[in-house]
mmCIF file of C-alpha atoms and ligand atoms in Angstrom:
data_model
loop_
_atom_site.group_PDB
_atom_site.id
_atom_site.type_symbol
_atom_site.label_atom_id
_atom_site.label_comp_id
_atom_site.label_asym_id
_atom_site.label_seq_id
_atom_site.Cartn_x
_atom_site.Cartn_y
_atom_site.Cartn_z
ATOM 1 C CA UNK A 1 11.235 -12.457 -7.510
ATOM 2 C CA UNK A 2 8.048 -11.726 -5.638
ATOM 3 C CA UNK A 3 5.087 -11.097 -7.872
ATOM 4 C CA UNK A 4 2.049 -9.107 -6.789
ATOM 5 C CA UNK A 5 0.115 -12.378 -6.599
ATOM 6 C CA UNK A 6 2.782 -13.989 -4.373
ATOM 7 C CA UNK A 7 2.921 -10.895 -2.123
ATOM 8 C CA UNK A 8 -0.874 -10.972 -1.791
ATOM 9 C CA UNK A 9 -0.735 -14.657 -0.812
ATOM 10 C CA UNK A 10 2.017 -13.925 1.740
ATOM 11 C CA UNK A 11 -0.147 -11.188 3.291
ATOM 12 C CA UNK A 12 -3.088 -13.617 3.506
ATOM 13 C CA UNK A 13 -0.904 -16.315 5.107
ATOM 14 C CA UNK A 14 0.625 -13.851 7.581
ATOM 15 C CA UNK A 15 -2.753 -12.443 8.600
ATOM 16 C CA UNK A 16 -4.218 -15.913 9.031
ATOM 17 C CA UNK A 17 -1.217 -17.041 11.121
ATOM 18 C CA UNK A 18 -1.777 -14.194 13.617
ATOM 19 C CA UNK A 19 -5.584 -14.149 13.447
ATOM 20 C CA UNK A 20 -5.686 -10.790 11.681
ATOM 21 C CA UNK A 21 -7.633 -12.086 8.707
ATOM 22 C CA UNK A 22 -10.859 -11.081 10.476
ATOM 23 C CA UNK A 23 -9.913 -7.388 10.582
ATOM 24 C CA UNK A 24 -12.767 -5.310 9.163
ATOM 25 C CA UNK A 25 -12.333 -3.302 5.966
ATOM 26 C CA UNK A 26 -13.034 -0.053 7.809
ATOM 27 C CA UNK A 27 -10.206 -0.715 10.294
ATOM 28 C CA UNK A 28 -7.822 -1.692 7.513
ATOM 29 C CA UNK A 29 -8.702 1.544 5.709
ATOM 30 C CA UNK A 30 -8.192 3.656 8.842
ATOM 31 C CA UNK A 31 -4.857 1.913 9.373
ATOM 32 C CA UNK A 32 -3.952 2.775 5.752
ATOM 33 C CA UNK A 33 -4.518 6.463 6.512
ATOM 34 C CA UNK A 34 -2.194 6.117 9.530
ATOM 35 C CA UNK A 35 0.506 4.679 7.287
ATOM 36 C CA UNK A 36 -0.078 7.409 4.687
ATOM 37 C CA UNK A 37 0.433 9.927 7.494
ATOM 38 C CA UNK A 38 3.734 8.248 8.342
ATOM 39 C CA UNK A 39 4.760 8.562 4.691
ATOM 40 C CA UNK A 40 3.693 12.222 4.713
ATOM 41 C CA UNK A 41 5.844 12.909 7.764
ATOM 42 C CA UNK A 42 8.927 11.486 5.983
ATOM 43 C CA UNK A 43 8.157 13.561 2.899
ATOM 44 C CA UNK A 44 7.809 16.711 5.033
ATOM 45 C CA UNK A 45 11.192 15.906 6.564
ATOM 46 C CA UNK A 46 12.674 15.389 3.102
ATOM 47 C CA UNK A 47 11.389 18.760 1.949
ATOM 48 C CA UNK A 48 12.648 20.523 5.070
ATOM 49 C CA UNK A 49 9.206 21.494 6.380
ATOM 50 C CA UNK A 50 9.716 19.187 9.361
ATOM 51 C CA UNK A 51 13.017 19.904 11.043
ATOM 52 C CA UNK A 52 13.689 16.228 11.634
ATOM 53 C CA UNK A 53 16.259 13.917 10.086
ATOM 54 C CA UNK A 54 15.062 12.341 6.833
ATOM 55 C CA UNK A 55 15.806 8.636 6.512
ATOM 56 C CA UNK A 56 15.159 7.008 3.136
ATOM 57 C CA UNK A 57 14.975 3.556 4.763
ATOM 58 C CA UNK A 58 12.149 4.758 7.005
ATOM 59 C CA UNK A 59 10.294 6.088 3.943
ATOM 60 C CA UNK A 60 10.756 2.712 2.229
ATOM 61 C CA UNK A 61 9.375 0.924 5.300
ATOM 62 C CA UNK A 62 6.307 3.189 5.495
ATOM 63 C CA UNK A 63 5.585 2.770 1.777
ATOM 64 C CA UNK A 64 5.843 -0.991 2.265
ATOM 65 C CA UNK A 65 3.508 -0.825 5.286
ATOM 66 C CA UNK A 66 0.931 0.884 3.064
ATOM 67 C CA UNK A 67 1.436 -1.722 0.333
ATOM 68 C CA UNK A 68 0.899 -4.524 2.868
ATOM 69 C CA UNK A 69 -2.393 -2.941 3.948
ATOM 70 C CA UNK A 70 -3.453 -2.330 0.345
ATOM 71 C CA UNK A 71 -2.987 -6.030 -0.385
ATOM 72 C CA UNK A 72 -4.728 -6.895 2.894
ATOM 73 C CA UNK A 73 -7.747 -4.791 1.874
ATOM 74 C CA UNK A 74 -7.763 -6.430 -1.553
ATOM 75 C CA UNK A 75 -7.728 -9.845 0.136
ATOM 76 C CA UNK A 76 -10.721 -8.802 2.216
ATOM 77 C CA UNK A 77 -12.729 -8.372 -0.989
ATOM 78 C CA UNK A 78 -11.170 -11.248 -2.930
ATOM 79 C CA UNK A 79 -9.607 -8.823 -5.398
ATOM 80 C CA UNK A 80 -6.755 -10.197 -7.515
ATOM 81 C CA UNK A 81 -4.508 -7.117 -7.702
ATOM 82 C CA UNK A 82 -2.121 -8.670 -10.220
ATOM 83 C CA UNK A 83 -5.050 -9.413 -12.515
ATOM 84 C CA UNK A 84 -6.208 -5.796 -12.195
ATOM 85 C CA UNK A 85 -2.670 -4.527 -12.816
ATOM 86 C CA UNK A 86 -2.226 -6.723 -15.896
ATOM 87 C CA UNK A 87 -5.793 -6.118 -17.012
ATOM 88 C CA UNK A 88 -7.204 -2.753 -17.921
ATOM 89 C CA UNK A 89 -5.312 -0.585 -15.399
ATOM 90 C CA UNK A 90 -2.921 0.950 -17.956
ATOM 91 C CA UNK A 91 -5.767 1.409 -20.401
ATOM 92 C CA UNK A 92 -7.675 3.377 -17.734
ATOM 93 C CA UNK A 93 -4.572 5.450 -16.978
ATOM 94 C CA UNK A 94 -3.977 6.180 -20.663
ATOM 95 C CA UNK A 95 -7.579 7.367 -20.947
ATOM 96 C CA UNK A 96 -6.983 9.747 -18.023
ATOM 97 C CA UNK A 97 -3.906 11.204 -19.723
ATOM 98 C CA UNK A 98 -5.666 11.495 -23.058
ATOM 99 C CA UNK A 99 -8.548 13.403 -21.429
ATOM 100 C CA UNK A 100 -6.014 16.074 -20.420
ATOM 101 C CA UNK A 101 -4.682 16.594 -23.988
HETATM 102 MG MG1 MG B 201 4.363 2.326 9.432
#
């Protein structure tokens, strides 16, 4: 099973192999918005707003593209996403929910 840490290492290895580890944070972020747009298009198809064929596999691929870039951006800043996930992330989320009660 791939852990978040392993996935983050795979992204770093892949980027280094193809010389993409020098990509600037601003370009990674812009690329993330492109991928989010691709996700949005699939969701608009799913809801019938876009009269195009919805393909769940395509949605899965676009979500994964965004995950790859999220991990790539984290690598750029030396952020250990698994540590953040296992750390106080759920505590922060619980606080958000509790603020709404
Ligand atoms: Mg894509």
